Amino acid sequence: GDGFELNYKSAIGVAKETTFGTKATSTAFVEFLSEGFKRNITPLVIPAINSQRAKFKRVLTTEDVDGSLDMYLDVASDGVINIIKQCMGGTVQSTLITTGASTHVINEGDMESNANTSTASSMKGLTFQVRKGGSHVWDFLGCRVDSLSIKAENGQPVMMTAQIAGKAGSISTALSTTITYTDTLPLMFHHVTIVNADSVGALAASGTAETFQTFELTINNNLAKDQRQLGTRTRSAIPPGGLDVSLKLTQRWDTSTAYDRYIAETPLAWAIRIVGGAGYTIGSAGGYTTLSMLINLPRVYYDPNMPVVGGRDGILNNEISLVCLRENTTASYAVKFTVNNATVSYP
């Protein structure tokens, strides 16, 4: 402890695993605000009766890898998009718009069968290579996203937080490749527009914009994290459970619209559009399109909501919680991401 390591020298690499729990070399790195990756092997002091008052045997039992990652929403970062892709668990349909600009539709799936083509390999999990400080690197293998949240508030970049569960971890010697980052800025609060419509078809056409102060979208995969077998300390599998999608909004109270929608049990289709402005263009010859993310929620219900008077000064605000369900006729999904960036595809 006489020496020291500096936080700013830390780095996190992200790589697609085609075999669950087998290390993949990190070629994409994410800029982050904080991380909480840990390998834990649970100790057990043996409580056997042995004619003495004090216990004297100790063993190590099950091994867990868990972590958290807080970062800004940089849709130009392949590391960020691969985290979202693994969370969604499905295919990514990519369309080349022009040289240097593509659109990617990220779909729901089972985290197992998600290859985009017959010649591609499915993403079974992620390898995270985490350098804590400037020297010590840990490899975290077989990682899947338990929950993911994307949120925005006034005056701040759009944030993304991922909670991770993994199979195994070990200390390594160094990062596998040279660290590089994108030159693009994260998407900002003033790039956000939230619209709704009676149906997902009408939503695609336009939608009605409403005014909010914050939003937070949460995707919970409910991973089955205690799947084990004899012969190994590590998790043998981390299958996804049921998919839960929720949305929280903060809105100034001026009409009873949100309350009326809750009472009437009226579902709406919602879209969160995060579209970069000047300086966010991509593609050849100065940019044919713009770095952006579209989040489609085709069947959304209001949960109970009413404004609360909290003091003499200030204005009334309404904290609105919404549950996002699968639309079972036209859309057949609960949440879908569409991203524009310079990457050709995510096979």
GROMACS .gro file of N, CA and C in nm, residues 15-148:
model
  402
   15ALA      N    1  -1.603  -0.704  -2.566
   15ALA     CA    2  -1.590  -0.791  -2.683
   15ALA      C    3  -1.705  -0.891  -2.686
   16LYS      N    4  -1.749  -0.927  -2.806
   16LYS     CA    5  -1.855  -1.024  -2.828
   16LYS      C    6  -1.802  -1.166  -2.813
   17GLU      N    7  -1.866  -1.246  -2.727
   17GLU     CA    8  -1.833  -1.387  -2.714
   17GLU      C    9  -1.924  -1.470  -2.804
   18THR      N   10  -1.865  -1.556  -2.885
   18THR     CA   11  -1.945  -1.649  -2.965
   18THR      C   12  -1.961  -1.783  -2.894
   19THR      N   13  -1.877  -1.810  -2.793
   19THR     CA   14  -1.893  -1.924  -2.704
   19THR      C   15  -1.905  -1.870  -2.562
   20PHE      N   16  -2.015  -1.900  -2.495
   20PHE     CA   17  -2.040  -1.842  -2.364
   20PHE      C   18  -1.927  -1.876  -2.266
   21GLY      N   19  -1.869  -1.773  -2.206
   21GLY     CA   20  -1.765  -1.792  -2.106
   21GLY      C   21  -1.625  -1.809  -2.160
   22THR      N   22  -1.608  -1.803  -2.293
   22THR     CA   23  -1.475  -1.813  -2.353
   22THR      C   24  -1.427  -1.674  -2.390
   23LYS      N   25  -1.308  -1.637  -2.345
   23LYS     CA   26  -1.258  -1.501  -2.359
   23LYS      C   27  -1.252  -1.457  -2.505
   24ALA      N   28  -1.301  -1.337  -2.531
   24ALA     CA   29  -1.287  -1.272  -2.661
   24ALA      C   30  -1.201  -1.147  -2.643
   25THR      N   31  -1.121  -1.117  -2.742
   25THR     CA   32  -1.029  -1.003  -2.734
   25THR      C   33  -1.105  -0.873  -2.751
   26SER      N   34  -1.083  -0.779  -2.660
   26SER     CA   35  -1.151  -0.650  -2.666
   26SER      C   36  -1.091  -0.564  -2.777
   27THR      N   37  -1.178  -0.521  -2.867
   27THR     CA   38  -1.136  -0.428  -2.972
   27THR      C   39  -1.210  -0.295  -2.962
   28ALA      N   40  -1.313  -0.288  -2.875
   28ALA     CA   41  -1.390  -0.165  -2.854
   28ALA      C   42  -1.381  -0.127  -2.708
   29PHE      N   43  -1.361   0.001  -2.682
   29PHE     CA   44  -1.348   0.051  -2.546
   29PHE      C   45  -1.451   0.159  -2.520
   30VAL      N   46  -1.500   0.163  -2.396
   30VAL     CA   47  -1.603   0.260  -2.360
   30VAL      C   48  -1.547   0.360  -2.259
   31GLU      N   49  -1.577   0.487  -2.283
   31GLU     CA   50  -1.552   0.588  -2.181
   31GLU      C   51  -1.660   0.574  -2.075
   32PHE      N   52  -1.621   0.576  -1.948
   32PHE     CA   53  -1.718   0.550  -1.843
   32PHE      C   54  -1.696   0.645  -1.726
   33LEU      N   55  -1.796   0.651  -1.640
   33LEU     CA   56  -1.790   0.737  -1.521
   33LEU      C   57  -1.754   0.658  -1.397
   34SER      N   58  -1.805   0.536  -1.385
   34SER     CA   59  -1.772   0.451  -1.271
   34SER      C   60  -1.801   0.306  -1.309
   35GLU      N   61  -1.731   0.214  -1.242
   35GLU     CA   62  -1.754   0.072  -1.264
   35GLU      C   63  -1.752   0.001  -1.130
   36GLY      N   64  -1.815  -0.118  -1.126
   36GLY     CA   65  -1.819  -0.194  -1.002
   36GLY      C   66  -1.802  -0.343  -1.026
   37PHE      N   67  -1.713  -0.381  -1.120
   37PHE     CA   68  -1.692  -0.522  -1.150
   37PHE      C   69  -1.617  -0.591  -1.037
   38LYS      N   70  -1.671  -0.705  -0.992
   38LYS     CA   71  -1.608  -0.780  -0.883
   38LYS      C   72  -1.620  -0.930  -0.907
   39ARG      N   73  -1.514  -1.002  -0.870
   39ARG     CA   74  -1.517  -1.148  -0.863
   39ARG      C   75  -1.523  -1.185  -0.716
   40ASN      N   76  -1.621  -1.266  -0.679
   40ASN     CA   77  -1.639  -1.303  -0.540
   40ASN      C   78  -1.653  -1.455  -0.528
   41ILE      N   79  -1.566  -1.517  -0.449
   41ILE     CA   80  -1.577  -1.659  -0.417
   41ILE      C   81  -1.615  -1.668  -0.270
   42THR      N   82  -1.735  -1.716  -0.244
   42THR     CA   83  -1.792  -1.712  -0.110
   42THR      C   84  -1.718  -1.808  -0.016
   43PRO      N   85  -1.668  -1.758   0.098
   43PRO     CA   86  -1.601  -1.846   0.194
   43PRO      C   87  -1.702  -1.914   0.287
   44LEU      N   88  -1.665  -2.031   0.335
   44LEU     CA   89  -1.747  -2.103   0.431
   44LEU      C   90  -1.657  -2.159   0.540
   45VAL      N   91  -1.679  -2.115   0.664
   45VAL     CA   92  -1.610  -2.173   0.780
   45VAL      C   93  -1.687  -2.299   0.820
   46ILE      N   94  -1.619  -2.413   0.822
   46ILE     CA   95  -1.684  -2.542   0.845
   46ILE      C   96  -1.735  -2.550   0.989
   47PRO      N   97  -1.868  -2.570   1.008
   47PRO     CA   98  -1.925  -2.569   1.143
   47PRO      C   99  -1.931  -2.708   1.206
   48ALA      N  100  -1.833  -2.791   1.176
   48ALA     CA  101  -1.835  -2.928   1.229
   48ALA      C  102  -1.805  -2.932   1.378
   49ILE      N  103  -1.863  -3.030   1.446
   49ILE     CA  104  -1.834  -3.054   1.588
   49ILE      C  105  -1.707  -3.138   1.597
   50ASN      N  106  -1.608  -3.084   1.668
   50ASN     CA  107  -1.478  -3.151   1.670
   50ASN      C  108  -1.412  -3.147   1.808
   51SER      N  109  -1.496  -3.139   1.912
   51SER     CA  110  -1.454  -3.141   2.052
   51SER      C  111  -1.381  -3.015   2.097
   52GLN      N  112  -1.376  -2.912   2.010
   52GLN     CA  113  -1.313  -2.785   2.046
   52GLN      C  114  -1.415  -2.672   2.032
   53ARG      N  115  -1.393  -2.565   2.107
   53ARG     CA  116  -1.485  -2.450   2.098
   53ARG      C  117  -1.467  -2.375   1.966
   54ALA      N  118  -1.345  -2.361   1.919
   54ALA     CA  119  -1.317  -2.279   1.801
   54ALA      C  120  -1.320  -2.363   1.673
   55LYS      N  121  -1.379  -2.307   1.569
   55LYS     CA  122  -1.373  -2.370   1.438
   55LYS      C  123  -1.232  -2.354   1.382
   56PHE      N  124  -1.189  -2.449   1.295
   56PHE     CA  125  -1.053  -2.436   1.244
   56PHE      C  126  -1.038  -2.476   1.098
   57LYS      N  127  -1.150  -2.492   1.025
   57LYS     CA  128  -1.143  -2.524   0.883
   57LYS      C  129  -1.226  -2.423   0.803
   58ARG      N  130  -1.172  -2.384   0.688
   58ARG     CA  131  -1.239  -2.285   0.601
   58ARG      C  132  -1.217  -2.327   0.457
   59VAL      N  133  -1.323  -2.315   0.375
   59VAL     CA  134  -1.315  -2.347   0.232
   59VAL      C  135  -1.378  -2.234   0.152
   60LEU      N  136  -1.347  -2.231   0.022
   60LEU     CA  137  -1.413  -2.139  -0.071
   60LEU      C  138  -1.518  -2.217  -0.147
   61THR      N  139  -1.636  -2.153  -0.169
   61THR     CA  140  -1.748  -2.224  -0.232
   61THR      C  141  -1.779  -2.163  -0.370
   62THR      N  142  -1.897  -2.109  -0.389
   62THR     CA  143  -1.941  -2.065  -0.521
   62THR      C  144  -1.876  -1.934  -0.563
   63GLU      N  145  -1.853  -1.923  -0.694
   63GLU     CA  146  -1.792  -1.803  -0.751
   63GLU      C  147  -1.897  -1.722  -0.826
   64ASP      N  148  -1.897  -1.592  -0.806
   64ASP     CA  149  -1.987  -1.500  -0.876
   64ASP      C  150  -1.906  -1.387  -0.938
   65VAL      N  151  -1.950  -1.343  -1.053
   65VAL     CA  152  -1.900  -1.220  -1.115
   65VAL      C  153  -2.019  -1.128  -1.133
   66ASP      N  154  -2.012  -1.011  -1.075
   66ASP     CA  155  -2.116  -0.911  -1.089
   66ASP      C  156  -2.052  -0.774  -1.108
   67GLY      N  157  -2.123  -0.686  -1.172
   67GLY     CA  158  -2.065  -0.555  -1.197
   67GLY      C  159  -2.169  -0.452  -1.234
   68SER      N  160  -2.124  -0.328  -1.240
   68SER     CA  161  -2.208  -0.217  -1.284
   68SER      C  162  -2.122  -0.123  -1.366
   69LEU      N  163  -2.186  -0.052  -1.456
   69LEU     CA  164  -2.113   0.038  -1.545
   69LEU      C  165  -2.200   0.159  -1.573
   70ASP      N  166  -2.148   0.277  -1.541
   70ASP     CA  167  -2.216   0.404  -1.567
   70ASP      C  168  -2.140   0.479  -1.675
   71MET      N  169  -2.212   0.525  -1.777
   71MET     CA  170  -2.146   0.593  -1.888
   71MET      C  171  -2.244   0.688  -1.955
   72TYR      N  172  -2.190   0.777  -2.037
   72TYR     CA  173  -2.275   0.861  -2.122
   72TYR      C  174  -2.317   0.782  -2.246
   73LEU      N  175  -2.428   0.821  -2.305
   73LEU     CA  176  -2.480   0.752  -2.423
   73LEU      C  177  -2.409   0.803  -2.548
   74ASP      N  178  -2.304   0.730  -2.588
   74ASP     CA  179  -2.228   0.760  -2.709
   74ASP      C  180  -2.263   0.653  -2.812
   75VAL      N  181  -2.356   0.684  -2.904
   75VAL     CA  182  -2.403   0.583  -2.999
   75VAL      C  183  -2.301   0.557  -3.109
   76ALA      N  184  -2.193   0.635  -3.115
   76ALA     CA  185  -2.084   0.606  -3.209
   76ALA      C  186  -1.991   0.498  -3.155
   77SER      N  187  -2.003   0.463  -3.027
   77SER     CA  188  -1.916   0.366  -2.964
   77SER      C  189  -1.969   0.224  -2.986
   78ASP      N  190  -1.888   0.139  -3.050
   78ASP     CA  191  -1.930  -0.001  -3.071
   78ASP      C  192  -1.942  -0.074  -2.938
   79GLY      N  193  -1.863  -0.036  -2.838
   79GLY     CA  194  -1.875  -0.097  -2.706
   79GLY      C  195  -2.011  -0.070  -2.644
   80VAL      N  196  -2.058   0.053  -2.654
   80VAL     CA  197  -2.190   0.089  -2.601
   80VAL      C  198  -2.300   0.013  -2.674
   81ILE      N  199  -2.293   0.008  -2.807
   81ILE     CA  200  -2.396  -0.061  -2.884
   81ILE      C  201  -2.396  -0.210  -2.857
   82ASN      N  202  -2.279  -0.270  -2.839
   82ASN     CA  203  -2.274  -0.414  -2.809
   82ASN      C  204  -2.332  -0.445  -2.671
   83ILE      N  205  -2.320  -0.354  -2.576
   83ILE     CA  206  -2.384  -0.373  -2.446
   83ILE      C  207  -2.536  -0.371  -2.463
   84ILE      N  208  -2.586  -0.275  -2.542
   84ILE     CA  209  -2.730  -0.269  -2.567
   84ILE      C  210  -2.776  -0.393  -2.642
   85LYS      N  211  -2.698  -0.436  -2.742
   85LYS     CA  212  -2.734  -0.555  -2.820
   85LYS      C  213  -2.742  -0.678  -2.729
   86GLN      N  214  -2.646  -0.694  -2.639
   86GLN     CA  215  -2.649  -0.811  -2.551
   86GLN      C  216  -2.769  -0.803  -2.456
   87CYS      N  217  -2.800  -0.685  -2.407
   87CYS     CA  218  -2.917  -0.668  -2.321
   87CYS      C  219  -3.044  -0.708  -2.393
   88MET      N  220  -3.058  -0.668  -2.518
   88MET     CA  221  -3.179  -0.700  -2.594
   88MET      C  222  -3.182  -0.847  -2.634
   89GLY      N  223  -3.067  -0.907  -2.660
   89GLY     CA  224  -3.058  -1.050  -2.683
   89GLY      C  225  -3.096  -1.099  -2.821
   90GLY      N  226  -3.130  -1.006  -2.913
   90GLY     CA  227  -3.176  -1.047  -3.045
   90GLY      C  228  -3.082  -1.005  -3.156
   91THR      N  229  -3.133  -1.009  -3.277
   91THR     CA  230  -3.053  -0.974  -3.394
   91THR      C  231  -3.040  -0.822  -3.408
   92VAL      N  232  -2.944  -0.782  -3.491
   92VAL     CA  233  -2.929  -0.642  -3.530
   92VAL      C  234  -2.935  -0.636  -3.682
   93GLN      N  235  -3.038  -0.571  -3.733
   93GLN     CA  236  -3.055  -0.559  -3.878
   93GLN      C  237  -2.994  -0.426  -3.923
   94SER      N  238  -2.888  -0.434  -4.002
   94SER     CA  239  -2.813  -0.315  -4.043
   94SER      C  240  -2.839  -0.283  -4.190
   95THR      N  241  -2.855  -0.155  -4.218
   95THR     CA  242  -2.876  -0.107  -4.355
   95THR      C  243  -2.779   0.006  -4.383
   96LEU      N  244  -2.698  -0.010  -4.488
   96LEU     CA  245  -2.605   0.095  -4.527
   96LEU      C  246  -2.681   0.207  -4.596
   97ILE      N  247  -2.673   0.328  -4.540
   97ILE     CA  248  -2.740   0.444  -4.600
   97ILE      C  249  -2.653   0.504  -4.708
   98THR      N  250  -2.527   0.526  -4.672
   98THR     CA  251  -2.427   0.577  -4.763
   98THR      C  252  -2.292   0.542  -4.705
   99THR      N  253  -2.186   0.571  -4.776
   99THR     CA  254  -2.053   0.539  -4.726
   99THR      C  255  -2.030   0.604  -4.590
  100GLY      N  256  -2.005   0.522  -4.488
  100GLY     CA  257  -1.978   0.575  -4.356
  100GLY      C  258  -2.099   0.602  -4.271
  101ALA      N  259  -2.217   0.557  -4.313
  101ALA     CA  260  -2.338   0.581  -4.234
  101ALA      C  261  -2.433   0.463  -4.251
  102SER      N  262  -2.475   0.404  -4.138
  102SER     CA  263  -2.566   0.289  -4.140
  102SER      C  264  -2.672   0.305  -4.033
  103THR      N  265  -2.786   0.237  -4.055
  103THR     CA  266  -2.894   0.229  -3.958
  103THR      C  267  -2.899   0.087  -3.905
  104HIS      N  268  -2.912   0.073  -3.771
  104HIS     CA  269  -2.912  -0.058  -3.706
  104HIS      C  270  -3.039  -0.071  -3.622
  105VAL      N  271  -3.118  -0.175  -3.649
  105VAL     CA  272  -3.239  -0.204  -3.571
  105VAL      C  273  -3.204  -0.317  -3.475
  106ILE      N  274  -3.212  -0.290  -3.343
  106ILE     CA  275  -3.172  -0.385  -3.239
  106ILE      C  276  -3.299  -0.447  -3.181
  107ASN      N  277  -3.311  -0.580  -3.195
  107ASN     CA  278  -3.434  -0.651  -3.161
  107ASN      C  279  -3.423  -0.730  -3.031
  108GLU      N  280  -3.540  -0.762  -2.976
  108GLU     CA  281  -3.547  -0.853  -2.862
  108GLU      C  282  -3.512  -0.995  -2.906
  109GLY      N  283  -3.459  -1.074  -2.811
  109GLY     CA  284  -3.429  -1.213  -2.841
  109GLY      C  285  -3.397  -1.291  -2.715
  110ASP      N  286  -3.349  -1.415  -2.731
  110ASP     CA  287  -3.328  -1.505  -2.619
  110ASP      C  288  -3.183  -1.511  -2.571
  111MET      N  289  -3.095  -1.426  -2.626
  111MET     CA  290  -2.953  -1.420  -2.592
  111MET      C  291  -2.875  -1.542  -2.641
  112GLU      N  292  -2.937  -1.626  -2.720
  112GLU     CA  293  -2.870  -1.746  -2.771
  112GLU      C  294  -2.867  -1.748  -2.924
  113SER      N  295  -2.981  -1.735  -2.987
  113SER     CA  296  -2.990  -1.742  -3.134
  113SER      C  297  -3.013  -1.603  -3.189
  114ASN      N  298  -2.905  -1.532  -3.218
  114ASN     CA  299  -2.920  -1.394  -3.263
  114ASN      C  300  -2.823  -1.357  -3.375
  115ALA      N  301  -2.769  -1.457  -3.446
  115ALA     CA  302  -2.684  -1.427  -3.561
  115ALA      C  303  -2.767  -1.361  -3.670
  116ASN      N  304  -2.710  -1.259  -3.734
  116ASN     CA  305  -2.784  -1.186  -3.836
  116ASN      C  306  -2.795  -1.261  -3.967
  117THR      N  307  -2.696  -1.347  -3.996
  117THR     CA  308  -2.694  -1.421  -4.121
  117THR      C  309  -2.654  -1.566  -4.092
  118SER      N  310  -2.667  -1.651  -4.192
  118SER     CA  311  -2.632  -1.792  -4.176
  118SER      C  312  -2.482  -1.813  -4.158
  119THR      N  313  -2.401  -1.715  -4.199
  119THR     CA  314  -2.256  -1.729  -4.186
  119THR      C  315  -2.201  -1.659  -4.062
  120ALA      N  316  -2.284  -1.585  -3.991
  120ALA     CA  317  -2.239  -1.514  -3.871
  120ALA      C  318  -2.255  -1.602  -3.748
  121SER      N  319  -2.191  -1.563  -3.638
  121SER     CA  320  -2.200  -1.635  -3.511
  121SER      C  321  -2.285  -1.555  -3.413
  122SER      N  322  -2.365  -1.624  -3.335
  122SER     CA  323  -2.449  -1.558  -3.236
  122SER      C  324  -2.366  -1.500  -3.123
  123MET      N  325  -2.414  -1.390  -3.066
  123MET     CA  326  -2.353  -1.334  -2.945
  123MET      C  327  -2.408  -1.408  -2.824
  124LYS      N  328  -2.324  -1.487  -2.758
  124LYS     CA  329  -2.366  -1.562  -2.641
  124LYS      C  330  -2.345  -1.485  -2.511
  125GLY      N  331  -2.256  -1.388  -2.513
  125GLY     CA  332  -2.226  -1.308  -2.395
  125GLY      C  333  -2.120  -1.205  -2.431
  126LEU      N  334  -2.066  -1.140  -2.328
  126LEU     CA  335  -1.962  -1.039  -2.346
  126LEU      C  336  -1.843  -1.072  -2.259
  127THR      N  337  -1.724  -1.041  -2.310
  127THR     CA  338  -1.603  -1.035  -2.227
  127THR      C  339  -1.576  -0.889  -2.195
  128PHE      N  340  -1.561  -0.858  -2.068
  128PHE     CA  341  -1.516  -0.725  -2.025
  128PHE      C  342  -1.373  -0.737  -1.976
  129GLN      N  343  -1.284  -0.658  -2.032
  129GLN     CA  344  -1.148  -0.646  -1.979
  129GLN      C  345  -1.141  -0.512  -1.907
  130VAL      N  346  -1.119  -0.519  -1.776
  130VAL     CA  347  -1.128  -0.401  -1.690
  130VAL      C  348  -0.990  -0.373  -1.629
  131ARG      N  349  -0.933  -0.260  -1.669
  131ARG     CA  350  -0.809  -0.216  -1.607
  131ARG      C  351  -0.843  -0.117  -1.497
  132LYS      N  352  -0.813  -0.154  -1.375
  132LYS     CA  353  -0.840  -0.070  -1.259
  132LYS      C  354  -0.710   0.001  -1.224
  133GLY      N  355  -0.703   0.132  -1.256
  133GLY     CA  356  -0.577   0.203  -1.247
  133GLY      C  357  -0.497   0.181  -1.373
  134GLY      N  358  -0.365   0.193  -1.363
  134GLY     CA  359  -0.282   0.188  -1.483
  134GLY      C  360  -0.217   0.055  -1.510
  135SER      N  361  -0.230  -0.044  -1.419
  135SER     CA  362  -0.150  -0.166  -1.434
  135SER      C  363  -0.232  -0.294  -1.434
  136HIS      N  364  -0.325  -0.309  -1.341
  136HIS     CA  365  -0.386  -0.438  -1.315
  136HIS      C  366  -0.515  -0.455  -1.395
  137VAL      N  367  -0.519  -0.563  -1.473
  137VAL     CA  368  -0.632  -0.591  -1.563
  137VAL      C  369  -0.701  -0.719  -1.519
  138TRP      N  370  -0.833  -0.714  -1.514
  138TRP     CA  371  -0.913  -0.834  -1.487
  138TRP      C  372  -0.993  -0.868  -1.611
  139ASP      N  373  -1.003  -0.999  -1.641
  139ASP     CA  374  -1.091  -1.049  -1.746
  139ASP      C  375  -1.218  -1.102  -1.680
  140PHE      N  376  -1.333  -1.051  -1.723
  140PHE     CA  377  -1.462  -1.099  -1.674
  140PHE      C  378  -1.534  -1.163  -1.792
  141LEU      N  379  -1.561  -1.294  -1.780
  141LEU     CA  380  -1.607  -1.374  -1.893
  141LEU      C  381  -1.753  -1.416  -1.874
  142GLY      N  382  -1.819  -1.444  -1.987
  142GLY     CA  383  -1.957  -1.490  -1.982
  142GLY      C  384  -2.050  -1.388  -1.920
  143CYS      N  385  -2.034  -1.262  -1.958
  143CYS     CA  386  -2.114  -1.155  -1.897
  143CYS      C  387  -2.240  -1.128  -1.977
  144ARG      N  388  -2.349  -1.109  -1.903
  144ARG     CA  389  -2.476  -1.070  -1.962
  144ARG      C  390  -2.535  -0.954  -1.884
  145VAL      N  391  -2.618  -0.875  -1.951
  145VAL     CA  392  -2.677  -0.755  -1.890
  145VAL      C  393  -2.804  -0.795  -1.817
  146ASP      N  394  -2.803  -0.778  -1.686
  146ASP     CA  395  -2.922  -0.807  -1.606
  146ASP      C  396  -3.026  -0.697  -1.621
  147SER      N  397  -2.981  -0.572  -1.614
  147SER     CA  398  -3.072  -0.459  -1.635
  147SER      C  399  -2.995  -0.345  -1.700
  148LEU      N  400  -3.069  -0.265  -1.775
  148LEU     CA  401  -3.011  -0.151  -1.846
  148LEU      C  402  -3.106  -0.033  -1.832
   0.00000   0.00000   0.00000
